Amino acid sequence: MNHLSRAGTLLILVVAGFAFVRYATAQVSLPLIGLVREDNAAHWASLSPRLGSSMQCQQCHDDVDMKWSRSAHAGQSCESCHGAGDRHIEFGAIVEPMRELCTTCHQKTTGRPESFAAIFRLDHFPLDDCMTCHDPHSPAAAFPDIPHNVEGREDCLACHGVREIASLPPNHIERPVELCLGCHKRAEGSP
Amino acid sequence: MSKGVPRRTFLGLAGRVVVGSIVIYGAPSLVMSRLGQPGTANADSAPPGYEPRKHEWVFIVDTTKCIGCGRCVRACKEENSVPMDPDYNRTWIERYVQTSDGEWHVDSPDAGINGFTSWEANSELEDLDITKAFFLPKLCNQCEKPPCVQVCPVAATYKTGDGVVLVDRGRCIGCRYCIQACPYGARYLDPHEHVADKCTWCYHRITRGLKPACVEVCPVGARKFGDLRDPESEVSKIIDELRTYVLKEDLGTRPRVHYTQLDEGVR
């Protein structure tokens, strides 16, 4: 019987060893494939974010926030246009300024939804900077000063429908003339 | 071996020393790491209070909203230090254009990072009779059954408890099997460290309660992210109420990136 008990002990030891190694290395948590490397997942989770949130920007830039939060761009991330803000917070570096960012979104392009506010660059004041009329923090056109008397007039379209004199932006073409003076005011000091 | 220690004694001693050292030094740390207590060599710490198994993240793309501005691609590269070279992307945008003869034209200039407004990007489309056109943002689908995890020979890539597929850069040997295996082309080989890299859904952000960078900067809300375990979250409601589709459903990978209103041409 001695040889039998020795073989039995050896078998038990082998099975126990296998069970131990399996217990130590395999993760029962995953019913399907692969192992979970919890320490490595913790490493990925420990990286520090570079983009913050617009809430952080507002803490200093409350003047911009006043305009932005009431505009059509409200709710959009500051970093969508300005880029990641981490260096700005840490070193006080100037955030990447706006370049030709407007048309990245607002140029009419194949594939872009029809309903999205977009212009043809060559039709919509091609020689002017977007910021002449639009403040990106409050993008509804901040109207350029009108250098003539507009009060009481109803004949705006006599000139402004004509391309050579002063064309209308594309989104103005369908609007009735009664609406013009609701937004457009005479510049101070003009005749 | 004429004199000194007999061979038998030497081997016996050596065996005991080896087995003993493994038991004394190896076993406790193995068991400890298995039980979830921090090992000695692990200096990284996850954000406190984050429990992977209490979350089930899901990503939803609304193809009718995307305007192809590419801010997501740029934000991803900034956030995750992805090389600016357009060949390496964790997320990218494709444009699908169908003409009246039924042909599809697909393009993705520089992965869409500069948008699709350039003359070069549109010159070929000018003379076409376009019937349908839309943008399709793409990223790692964090599959429920990830083929990339199955094929990894060194088990360097794995699924976390919340469903995100990650790569252990220390274990990866850069063999590129996973890059071949991914049916969505979501992986690339890091040109500097020569290890596989892919979208992590910004694991460092979602574990802190932030949104992934691409979702954060999307100006039109075409990318949505949230937790299916939270019945009040926006994504839960979308999954409950709308028809959503996944890419290459027939492969059985069960992606966690869902697309609403996905066209038949790209499924």
Short mmCIF file of C-alpha atoms in Angstrom, two decimals:
data_model
loop_
_atom_site.label_atom_id
_atom_site.label_comp_id
_atom_site.label_asym_id
_atom_site.label_seq_id
_atom_site.Cartn_x
_atom_site.Cartn_y
_atom_site.Cartn_z
CA MET A 1 0.00 0.00 0.00
CA ASN A 2 2.97 2.28 0.50
CA HIS A 3 3.53 2.86 -3.21
CA LEU A 4 -0.16 3.64 -3.66
CA SER A 5 -0.23 6.24 -0.90
CA ARG A 6 2.89 7.90 -2.29
CA ALA A 7 1.35 8.18 -5.74
CA GLY A 8 -1.85 9.47 -4.20
CA THR A 9 -0.02 12.13 -2.23
CA LEU A 10 1.83 13.19 -5.36
CA LEU A 11 -1.45 13.44 -7.28
CA ILE A 12 -3.04 15.55 -4.55
CA LEU A 13 0.02 17.81 -4.51
CA VAL A 14 -0.08 18.29 -8.28
CA VAL A 15 -3.80 19.10 -8.27
CA ALA A 16 -3.40 21.49 -5.35
CA GLY A 17 -0.47 23.19 -7.08
CA PHE A 18 -2.42 23.60 -10.29
CA ALA A 19 -5.42 24.97 -8.40
CA PHE A 20 -3.19 27.43 -6.55
CA VAL A 21 -1.48 28.71 -9.68
CA ARG A 22 -4.80 29.05 -11.44
CA TYR A 23 -6.29 30.85 -8.45
CA ALA A 24 -3.38 33.26 -8.32
CA THR A 25 -3.21 34.11 -12.00
CA ALA A 26 -6.64 33.71 -13.56
CA GLN A 27 -9.40 36.15 -12.76
CA VAL A 28 -12.72 34.54 -12.15
CA SER A 29 -14.39 37.87 -12.76
CA LEU A 30 -14.41 37.52 -16.51
CA PRO A 31 -16.70 34.85 -17.81
CA LEU A 32 -15.35 35.13 -21.32
CA ILE A 33 -11.88 35.85 -22.58
CA GLY A 34 -8.64 37.21 -21.30
CA LEU A 35 -7.47 38.38 -17.93
CA VAL A 36 -8.20 41.61 -16.14
CA ARG A 37 -5.08 43.53 -15.25
CA GLU A 38 -6.47 45.66 -12.49
CA ASP A 39 -3.13 47.31 -11.76
CA ASN A 40 -2.80 48.33 -15.39
CA ALA A 41 -6.38 49.60 -15.52
CA ALA A 42 -5.51 51.68 -12.45
CA HIS A 43 -2.54 53.05 -14.33
CA TRP A 44 -4.73 54.14 -17.24
CA ALA A 45 -7.18 55.70 -14.81
CA SER A 46 -4.39 57.56 -13.02
CA LEU A 47 -3.37 59.65 -16.05
CA SER A 48 -4.30 63.27 -15.61
CA PRO A 49 -6.85 64.87 -17.93
CA ARG A 50 -5.64 67.66 -20.22
CA LEU A 51 -8.99 69.04 -21.21
CA GLY A 52 -11.00 70.45 -18.34
CA SER A 53 -14.53 71.64 -18.60
CA SER A 54 -16.06 74.99 -19.39
CA MET A 55 -16.96 75.33 -15.70
CA GLN A 56 -13.28 75.80 -14.93
CA CYS A 57 -12.89 78.48 -17.59
CA GLN A 58 -15.84 80.42 -16.21
CA GLN A 59 -14.19 80.81 -12.84
CA CYS A 60 -11.84 83.43 -14.30
CA HIS A 61 -13.47 84.42 -17.57
CA ASP A 62 -16.85 85.42 -16.20
CA ASP A 63 -17.06 88.35 -18.65
CA VAL A 64 -16.98 85.94 -21.57
CA ASP A 65 -19.35 83.64 -19.77
CA MET A 66 -21.94 86.43 -19.52
CA LYS A 67 -22.11 86.67 -23.31
CA TRP A 68 -21.50 83.03 -24.12
CA SER A 69 -24.12 81.55 -21.83
CA ARG A 70 -26.85 83.58 -23.55
CA SER A 71 -25.71 82.92 -27.10
CA ALA A 72 -26.26 80.26 -29.71
CA HIS A 73 -22.88 78.83 -28.72
CA ALA A 74 -23.97 78.36 -25.10
CA GLY A 75 -23.18 74.98 -23.68
CA GLN A 76 -20.35 74.32 -26.09
CA SER A 77 -17.00 73.49 -24.66
CA CYS A 78 -14.52 76.40 -24.60
CA GLU A 79 -11.81 73.91 -25.52
CA SER A 80 -13.67 72.95 -28.67
CA CYS A 81 -12.25 76.09 -30.28
CA HIS A 82 -9.47 77.11 -27.90
CA GLY A 83 -7.79 73.74 -27.46
CA ALA A 84 -6.78 71.92 -24.28
CA GLY A 85 -6.62 74.24 -21.29
CA ASP A 86 -4.19 72.45 -18.98
CA ARG A 87 -1.08 74.42 -19.93
CA HIS A 88 -3.09 77.61 -19.70
CA ILE A 89 -4.03 76.85 -16.10
CA GLU A 90 -0.61 75.62 -15.08
CA PHE A 91 1.66 78.13 -16.76
CA GLY A 92 -0.67 80.99 -17.60
CA ALA A 93 0.20 80.52 -21.23
CA ILE A 94 -2.07 82.15 -23.75
CA VAL A 95 -4.60 79.72 -25.06
CA GLU A 96 -4.38 78.91 -28.73
CA PRO A 97 -6.19 81.78 -30.38
CA MET A 98 -9.03 81.49 -32.82
CA ARG A 99 -7.80 81.01 -36.33
CA GLU A 100 -10.03 80.28 -39.28
CA LEU A 101 -12.15 78.26 -36.96
CA CYS A 102 -15.53 79.61 -37.97
CA THR A 103 -15.62 77.97 -41.37
CA THR A 104 -14.43 74.66 -40.00
CA CYS A 105 -17.99 74.31 -38.78
CA HIS A 106 -19.93 76.97 -40.68
CA GLN A 107 -18.84 76.47 -44.29
CA LYS A 108 -21.39 74.66 -46.45
CA THR A 109 -19.87 71.28 -47.25
CA THR A 110 -21.04 68.03 -48.78
CA GLY A 111 -22.21 65.79 -45.96
CA ARG A 112 -23.11 68.59 -43.57
CA PRO A 113 -26.75 68.57 -42.42
CA GLU A 114 -28.89 71.07 -44.37
CA SER A 115 -30.33 72.56 -41.22
CA PHE A 116 -26.93 73.55 -39.82
CA ALA A 117 -26.10 77.25 -40.03
CA ALA A 118 -23.53 77.37 -42.79
CA ILE A 119 -22.39 79.79 -45.49
CA PHE A 120 -20.53 79.66 -48.77
CA ARG A 121 -17.24 81.34 -48.07
CA LEU A 122 -17.18 83.00 -51.48
CA ASP A 123 -20.68 84.43 -51.20
CA HIS A 124 -20.78 85.59 -47.62
CA PHE A 125 -18.55 88.68 -47.36
CA PRO A 126 -15.47 86.89 -48.68
CA LEU A 127 -13.07 89.74 -47.97
CA ASP A 128 -14.12 90.48 -44.41
CA ASP A 129 -12.98 88.85 -41.23
CA CYS A 130 -15.82 86.93 -39.55
CA MET A 131 -15.28 88.97 -36.41
CA THR A 132 -16.24 92.19 -38.20
CA CYS A 133 -19.85 91.23 -37.62
CA HIS A 134 -19.77 88.17 -35.39
CA ASP A 135 -18.43 87.71 -31.91
CA PRO A 136 -17.72 83.98 -31.54
CA HIS A 137 -18.79 84.18 -27.91
CA SER A 138 -22.12 85.60 -29.01
CA PRO A 139 -22.35 84.70 -32.65
CA ALA A 140 -25.61 86.32 -33.70
CA ALA A 141 -24.28 89.12 -35.88
CA ALA A 142 -23.33 92.13 -33.81
CA PHE A 143 -24.32 94.56 -36.46
CA PRO A 144 -21.73 96.88 -37.89
CA ASP A 145 -22.59 100.51 -37.39
CA ILE A 146 -24.93 101.74 -40.03
CA PRO A 147 -23.59 105.07 -41.27
CA HIS A 148 -26.90 106.57 -42.30
CA ASN A 149 -30.17 107.41 -40.70
CA VAL A 150 -32.40 104.37 -40.49
CA GLU A 151 -35.13 105.61 -38.21
CA GLY A 152 -38.61 105.42 -39.67
CA ARG A 153 -37.45 103.98 -42.96
CA GLU A 154 -39.19 101.08 -44.64
CA ASP A 155 -37.31 100.98 -47.93
CA CYS A 156 -34.23 99.06 -46.77
CA LEU A 157 -34.53 96.48 -49.51
CA ALA A 158 -34.48 99.10 -52.23
CA CYS A 159 -30.72 99.15 -51.80
CA HIS A 160 -29.81 96.15 -49.69
CA GLY A 161 -31.35 93.51 -51.89
CA VAL A 162 -29.07 94.67 -54.68
CA ARG A 163 -25.83 92.81 -54.71
CA GLU A 164 -23.57 95.64 -55.85
CA ILE A 165 -24.63 98.04 -53.13
CA ALA A 166 -24.95 96.01 -49.98
CA SER A 167 -25.90 92.41 -50.21
CA LEU A 168 -27.91 90.58 -47.61
CA PRO A 169 -26.45 87.63 -45.76
CA PRO A 170 -28.05 84.40 -46.98
CA ASN A 171 -30.11 83.89 -43.87
CA HIS A 172 -31.67 87.37 -44.30
CA ILE A 173 -33.07 86.87 -47.76
CA GLU A 174 -36.47 85.55 -46.73
CA ARG A 175 -37.03 88.09 -43.98
CA PRO A 176 -39.68 90.81 -44.32
CA VAL A 177 -38.50 94.40 -44.33
CA GLU A 178 -40.42 95.19 -41.15
CA LEU A 179 -37.89 93.22 -39.13
CA CYS A 180 -34.81 95.21 -40.20
CA LEU A 181 -35.05 97.96 -37.64
CA GLY A 182 -35.65 95.52 -34.83
CA CYS A 183 -31.92 94.82 -34.79
CA HIS A 184 -30.17 97.41 -36.91
CA LYS A 185 -29.65 100.81 -35.32
CA ARG A 186 -28.05 103.96 -36.53
CA ALA A 187 -24.49 104.46 -35.40
CA GLU A 188 -23.96 107.26 -32.93
CA GLY A 189 -22.73 110.42 -34.56
CA SER A 190 -23.74 109.44 -38.07
CA PRO A 191 -25.94 111.78 -40.08
CA MET B 1 32.25 15.12 -8.53
CA SER B 2 34.85 13.37 -6.49
CA LYS B 3 34.77 15.30 -3.23
CA GLY B 4 32.63 17.95 -1.50
CA VAL B 5 28.86 17.92 -1.62
CA PRO B 6 27.35 14.83 -3.21
CA ARG B 7 25.22 15.53 -6.29
CA ARG B 8 22.09 14.13 -4.70
CA THR B 9 22.36 16.37 -1.65
CA PHE B 10 23.12 19.40 -3.81
CA LEU B 11 20.12 18.90 -6.06
CA GLY B 12 17.86 18.30 -3.10
CA LEU B 13 19.02 21.49 -1.40
CA ALA B 14 18.80 23.52 -4.58
CA GLY B 15 15.28 22.31 -5.20
CA ARG B 16 14.20 23.27 -1.71
CA VAL B 17 15.75 26.71 -2.05
CA VAL B 18 13.98 27.38 -5.36
CA VAL B 19 10.58 26.11 -4.27
CA GLY B 20 10.94 27.80 -0.89
CA SER B 21 11.76 31.18 -2.40
CA ILE B 22 8.80 30.98 -4.74
CA VAL B 23 6.50 30.14 -1.87
CA ILE B 24 7.90 32.76 0.48
CA TYR B 25 8.32 35.68 -1.92
CA GLY B 26 6.00 34.93 -4.82
CA ALA B 27 2.85 33.53 -3.30
CA PRO B 28 1.86 36.30 -0.88
CA SER B 29 2.09 39.03 -3.51
CA LEU B 30 0.20 36.90 -6.00
CA VAL B 31 -2.56 36.24 -3.51
CA MET B 32 -2.58 39.85 -2.37
CA SER B 33 -2.88 41.20 -5.88
CA ARG B 34 -5.62 38.66 -6.50
CA LEU B 35 -7.46 39.88 -3.43
CA GLY B 36 -7.30 43.44 -4.67
CA GLN B 37 -4.78 44.85 -2.20
CA PRO B 38 -2.10 47.05 -3.68
CA GLY B 39 1.11 45.26 -4.50
CA THR B 40 4.42 46.79 -3.57
CA ALA B 41 5.44 47.76 -7.10
CA ASN B 42 2.20 49.50 -7.96
CA ALA B 43 2.60 53.24 -7.51
CA ASP B 44 -0.33 54.23 -9.71
CA SER B 45 -3.54 54.99 -8.03
CA ALA B 46 -6.90 55.08 -9.68
CA PRO B 47 -9.29 57.86 -8.74
CA PRO B 48 -10.70 56.89 -5.34
CA GLY B 49 -14.16 55.48 -5.15
CA TYR B 50 -14.32 54.23 -8.72
CA GLU B 51 -15.66 50.70 -8.95
CA PRO B 52 -15.54 49.33 -12.51
CA ARG B 53 -18.19 46.71 -11.95
CA LYS B 54 -20.80 49.29 -11.02
CA HIS B 55 -20.67 50.89 -14.47
CA GLU B 56 -21.54 49.85 -17.96
CA TRP B 57 -20.39 52.55 -20.33
CA VAL B 58 -21.92 53.06 -23.71
CA PHE B 59 -21.12 55.46 -26.52
CA ILE B 60 -23.75 56.76 -28.95
CA VAL B 61 -23.11 58.54 -32.23
CA ASP B 62 -25.86 60.48 -33.96
CA THR B 63 -24.88 60.43 -37.63
CA THR B 64 -27.51 63.02 -38.54
CA LYS B 65 -25.87 65.64 -36.35
CA CYS B 66 -22.18 65.31 -37.17
CA ILE B 67 -20.90 68.27 -39.21
CA GLY B 68 -17.45 66.82 -39.82
CA CYS B 69 -15.58 69.69 -38.14
CA GLY B 70 -12.89 67.38 -36.75
CA ARG B 71 -12.63 69.00 -33.34
CA CYS B 72 -13.07 65.57 -31.76
CA VAL B 73 -10.05 64.20 -33.61
CA ARG B 74 -7.94 67.14 -32.48
CA ALA B 75 -9.13 66.99 -28.87
CA CYS B 76 -8.41 63.25 -28.72
CA LYS B 77 -4.86 63.78 -29.91
CA GLU B 78 -4.29 66.55 -27.38
CA GLU B 79 -5.82 64.65 -24.51
CA ASN B 80 -4.09 61.34 -25.13
CA SER B 81 -0.77 62.45 -26.67
CA VAL B 82 -1.56 60.62 -29.89
CA PRO B 83 0.97 61.53 -32.62
CA MET B 84 -0.30 64.41 -34.78
CA ASP B 85 0.61 62.38 -37.87
CA PRO B 86 -2.72 61.62 -39.63
CA ASP B 87 -1.82 57.91 -39.83
CA TYR B 88 -2.27 57.47 -36.08
CA ASN B 89 -5.74 57.99 -34.69
CA ARG B 90 -7.81 56.80 -31.80
CA THR B 91 -10.86 58.39 -33.39
CA TRP B 92 -11.48 59.69 -36.89
CA ILE B 93 -14.28 60.88 -39.18
CA GLU B 94 -15.30 59.34 -42.48
CA ARG B 95 -17.55 60.95 -45.06
CA TYR B 96 -19.95 58.77 -47.01
CA VAL B 97 -21.33 60.15 -50.27
CA GLN B 98 -23.76 58.19 -52.43
CA THR B 99 -24.42 59.20 -56.01
CA SER B 100 -27.53 58.56 -58.10
CA ASP B 101 -25.95 55.49 -59.70
CA GLY B 102 -25.73 53.88 -56.27
CA GLU B 103 -21.96 54.21 -55.92
CA TRP B 104 -20.47 55.10 -52.56
CA HIS B 105 -17.56 57.52 -52.25
CA VAL B 106 -15.81 57.44 -48.90
CA ASP B 107 -13.10 59.86 -47.84
CA SER B 108 -11.35 60.94 -44.65
CA PRO B 109 -8.75 63.63 -45.43
CA ASP B 110 -6.14 63.60 -42.64
CA ALA B 111 -8.62 61.54 -40.60
CA GLY B 112 -10.91 64.57 -40.65
CA ILE B 113 -8.81 66.56 -38.18
CA ASN B 114 -9.02 69.73 -40.29
CA GLY B 115 -12.62 69.22 -41.29
CA PHE B 116 -13.84 68.55 -44.80
CA THR B 117 -14.06 72.11 -46.08
CA SER B 118 -10.82 72.31 -48.05
CA TRP B 119 -10.88 72.56 -51.83
CA GLU B 120 -8.84 69.37 -52.13
CA ALA B 121 -11.40 67.42 -50.13
CA ASN B 122 -14.30 68.54 -52.29
CA SER B 123 -12.92 68.89 -55.80
CA GLU B 124 -13.66 65.29 -56.72
CA LEU B 125 -17.25 65.58 -55.56
CA GLU B 126 -18.06 68.63 -57.66
CA ASP B 127 -19.28 66.86 -60.80
CA LEU B 128 -21.14 64.06 -59.06
CA ASP B 129 -24.90 63.72 -58.80
CA ILE B 130 -25.06 63.33 -55.06
CA THR B 131 -28.17 61.85 -53.53
CA LYS B 132 -27.00 61.24 -49.99
CA ALA B 133 -24.04 62.41 -47.92
CA PHE B 134 -23.18 62.22 -44.24
CA PHE B 135 -20.30 62.01 -41.80
CA LEU B 136 -19.52 58.99 -39.68
CA PRO B 137 -17.29 59.39 -36.63
CA LYS B 138 -15.47 56.21 -35.72
CA LEU B 139 -13.55 54.98 -32.70
CA CYS B 140 -12.86 51.78 -30.79
CA ASN B 141 -16.14 49.94 -30.26
CA GLN B 142 -15.00 48.42 -26.93
CA CYS B 143 -16.61 45.17 -28.04
CA GLU B 144 -18.32 42.86 -25.61
CA LYS B 145 -16.54 40.02 -27.44
CA PRO B 146 -13.32 41.72 -28.54
CA PRO B 147 -11.39 39.84 -31.25
CA CYS B 148 -8.25 41.83 -30.36
CA VAL B 149 -8.25 40.40 -26.83
CA GLN B 150 -8.74 36.88 -28.10
CA VAL B 151 -5.74 36.94 -30.40
CA CYS B 152 -3.18 38.64 -28.13
CA PRO B 153 -0.48 36.02 -27.52
CA VAL B 154 0.81 37.61 -24.30
CA ALA B 155 -2.54 38.69 -22.82
CA ALA B 156 -1.45 42.31 -22.91
CA THR B 157 -4.88 43.54 -23.91
CA TYR B 158 -7.84 42.89 -21.69
CA LYS B 159 -11.35 43.98 -20.79
CA THR B 160 -12.00 45.88 -17.61
CA GLY B 161 -15.00 45.32 -15.38
CA ASP B 162 -16.85 48.26 -16.94
CA GLY B 163 -16.38 46.91 -20.46
CA VAL B 164 -13.52 49.08 -21.71
CA VAL B 165 -10.76 47.27 -23.58
CA LEU B 166 -7.28 48.44 -22.57
CA VAL B 167 -3.70 47.63 -23.52
CA ASP B 168 -0.98 46.93 -20.97
CA ARG B 169 1.87 48.78 -22.67
CA GLY B 170 4.42 47.06 -20.48
CA ARG B 171 3.37 43.61 -21.63
CA CYS B 172 2.67 44.34 -25.29
CA ILE B 173 5.37 42.96 -27.56
CA GLY B 174 4.20 44.89 -30.63
CA CYS B 175 3.35 41.83 -32.73
CA ARG B 176 0.38 43.59 -34.40
CA TYR B 177 -1.96 40.59 -34.19
CA CYS B 178 -4.59 42.73 -32.52
CA ILE B 179 -4.29 45.39 -35.23
CA GLN B 180 -4.98 42.69 -37.82
CA ALA B 181 -7.80 41.19 -35.79
CA CYS B 182 -9.77 44.38 -35.21
CA PRO B 183 -12.53 44.48 -37.83
CA TYR B 184 -12.96 48.22 -37.30
CA GLY B 185 -9.37 49.34 -37.85
CA ALA B 186 -9.40 50.98 -34.45
CA ARG B 187 -5.85 50.04 -33.41
CA TYR B 188 -2.45 51.28 -34.48
CA LEU B 189 1.15 50.66 -33.49
CA ASP B 190 2.59 53.49 -31.42
CA PRO B 191 5.49 54.71 -33.58
CA HIS B 192 7.63 55.64 -30.57
CA GLU B 193 7.24 52.75 -28.17
CA HIS B 194 6.21 50.12 -30.74
CA VAL B 195 3.26 48.89 -28.74
CA ALA B 196 -0.38 48.64 -29.77
CA ASP B 197 -2.49 51.66 -28.94
CA LYS B 198 -6.18 52.41 -29.17
CA CYS B 199 -9.03 54.48 -27.83
CA THR B 200 -9.60 53.99 -24.09
CA TRP B 201 -12.78 56.07 -24.04
CA CYS B 202 -10.50 58.40 -22.06
CA TYR B 203 -10.40 55.94 -19.18
CA HIS B 204 -8.71 58.53 -16.96
CA ARG B 205 -11.60 60.93 -17.57
CA ILE B 206 -14.59 58.61 -17.28
CA THR B 207 -13.28 57.20 -14.01
CA ARG B 208 -13.30 60.77 -12.68
CA GLY B 209 -16.83 61.45 -13.84
CA LEU B 210 -15.77 63.48 -16.89
CA LYS B 211 -16.80 62.76 -20.44
CA PRO B 212 -14.30 61.52 -23.02
CA ALA B 213 -12.48 64.42 -24.71
CA CYS B 214 -14.20 63.92 -28.07
CA VAL B 215 -17.62 64.01 -26.44
CA GLU B 216 -16.67 67.08 -24.42
CA VAL B 217 -15.71 69.18 -27.44
CA CYS B 218 -18.30 68.02 -29.98
CA PRO B 219 -20.11 71.26 -30.85
CA VAL B 220 -23.32 69.64 -32.09
CA GLY B 221 -23.80 66.81 -29.60
CA ALA B 222 -23.25 64.10 -32.19
CA ARG B 223 -21.24 62.07 -29.67
CA LYS B 224 -22.89 60.99 -26.43
CA PHE B 225 -21.47 58.99 -23.60
CA GLY B 226 -22.93 57.61 -20.40
CA ASP B 227 -23.70 54.76 -18.07
CA LEU B 228 -26.32 52.16 -18.93
CA ARG B 229 -26.63 51.26 -15.26
CA ASP B 230 -28.08 54.71 -14.63
CA PRO B 231 -31.64 54.53 -15.99
CA GLU B 232 -31.91 58.34 -15.95
CA SER B 233 -28.87 58.93 -18.15
CA GLU B 234 -29.31 60.28 -21.67
CA VAL B 235 -27.76 57.20 -23.23
CA SER B 236 -30.08 54.84 -21.35
CA LYS B 237 -33.07 56.71 -22.69
CA ILE B 238 -31.72 56.69 -26.23
CA ILE B 239 -31.02 52.95 -26.08
CA ASP B 240 -34.50 52.36 -24.65
CA GLU B 241 -36.43 54.56 -27.01
CA LEU B 242 -34.62 54.82 -30.32
CA ARG B 243 -33.47 52.37 -32.92
CA THR B 244 -29.73 52.11 -32.75
CA TYR B 245 -27.33 50.14 -34.87
CA VAL B 246 -23.80 48.85 -34.51
CA LEU B 247 -21.11 48.44 -37.14
CA LYS B 248 -20.59 44.96 -38.61
CA GLU B 249 -23.17 43.37 -36.35
CA ASP B 250 -22.88 40.05 -38.21
CA LEU B 251 -19.37 39.52 -36.83
CA GLY B 252 -20.80 38.98 -33.37
CA THR B 253 -18.37 41.34 -31.65
CA ARG B 254 -21.25 43.14 -29.89
CA PRO B 255 -19.87 46.70 -30.02
CA ARG B 256 -20.63 49.22 -27.29
CA VAL B 257 -20.61 52.12 -29.75
CA HIS B 258 -24.13 52.54 -31.06
CA TYR B 259 -25.15 54.65 -34.03
CA THR B 260 -28.59 56.20 -34.34
CA GLN B 261 -30.03 56.50 -37.85
CA LEU B 262 -27.13 54.61 -39.37
CA ASP B 263 -27.48 54.22 -43.11
CA GLU B 264 -27.76 50.74 -44.57
CA GLY B 265 -24.74 51.45 -46.76
CA VAL B 266 -22.29 51.42 -43.87
CA ARG B 267 -23.63 48.76 -41.57
#
